[in-house]
Amino acid sequence: MKLRLYTDLSLLSKGQPVELLMPFIGDFEAGAESIRHGRYDDFLSSGKSFLELTSIEECDACLLPIFYDVIGDQAKFEKSIKGFVEEVERSGKKVLIFVGHDVLEINIPVKNAIIFNSAISKSKQAKNVYPWPHFFEDFLERYKGGELEIRNKGAKPVVGFCGYAPPLNIKMGREKIVAIAKLMANYAGLLQKYPDRISHSYRARAIIGLQKATTIIPNFRLKSNFAFGPNGMNTGNTVESNEDFRKKFVENIIESDYTLCVRGLGNNSVRFFETLCCGRIPVFVNTDSTLPFDNLIDWKSLCVWVEEKDIDRIAEAVVEFHNNISESDFIDLQKKLRAIWEEYLTPTGFFKRLSFFINQESTVRSEASAE
């Protein structure tokens, strides 16, 4: 059965379109020259088989067709969508609203809203706010012919990380000095009170802990520049092409048993989903984080789960996990993680399951009414 959605396409000029509309308005993302081109191909071709645009009277839920702007002039944005919001609220229908991935605190005064935002803190998560996955090209299809390369269990766990973790591998200058100050504040427990300022300090702290350990094999490729930014991937002073950058990033994950996944600017990790895509085991540092479908998927049993307070014992956590998993379970877990990514966390997989959130919201409201 198709999920029937109502939206107002005239609002597309008011902001950034949501990916959910791609089967109906076309691919507005990365161009053919981008290494991320093609990440929505399957959803573009299959989306209309399980989604349908219809009238507000016949719909299962409404959809705000653009991302909700809580970073810019929110008051101006809300004025531009006021007519649509009032129409939806009069209908009594639920409305799907996408915020993004790096916004920690949000205030969206829309009745019956189901909000998707991945940067929220678990301890402050409202009942109608849910995390959603980062989308990217299928690494195995793009770089490995679609084949999952299974790793056998070695005596020591190989832990990988390819990326930006200031102040590590950064030339002396303002960037390094600021990063050192943040790292010191992190060790002192000061940044935990200001989570929006943590930035990449947890990455550096985790890597330092892993580098000190003799019980793991580090596979670190520390970058001196940030992979994303105003101009997309691989920004910064480097002679490495975007394609080479991406290939080496993927190789680092595939050539490791485990990959360090810890928050960056936002309270979420793109690398967590990229690791699952490659069928590898995340070493996930929980900074009061949320993960998609966490009431369906027991994430703690599927990865090396490290609480924020235990970050300096991260190597011990990896070794304990590695020693306690059998060779056969180690292999099976790689297959399972890849399957979870395909089934739940690709654009097609996630958007196919939007009914789960709509129905869950109905259950929550019914229980609240009964009370």
Tab-separated table of C-alpha atoms in Angstrom, residues 1 17 26-27 49 51 78 92 111 156 158 184 201 257 291 301 314 328 331 349:
chain	number	residue	atom	x	y	z
A	1	MET	CA	0.000	0.000	0.000
A	17	PRO	CA	13.456	20.965	-1.125
A	26	GLY	CA	13.457	15.119	-10.042
A	27	ASP	CA	16.996	14.980	-8.674
A	49	SER	CA	5.876	2.570	-6.140
A	51	LEU	CA	4.639	7.045	-2.327
A	78	GLU	CA	7.513	30.741	9.378
A	92	GLY	CA	-6.103	17.688	11.831
A	111	LYS	CA	0.573	21.180	15.706
A	156	LYS	CA	44.186	-7.843	17.480
A	158	VAL	CA	42.140	-3.115	13.556
A	184	MET	CA	41.755	20.704	27.049
A	201	SER	CA	37.312	17.571	20.328
A	257	ASP	CA	37.607	-4.310	11.462
A	291	LEU	CA	20.088	6.801	16.206
A	301	SER	CA	24.469	-5.053	20.617
A	314	ILE	CA	37.817	3.278	24.440
A	328	SER	CA	31.588	-16.919	12.950
A	331	ILE	CA	31.626	-12.580	10.042
A	349	GLY	CA	14.802	1.983	2.922
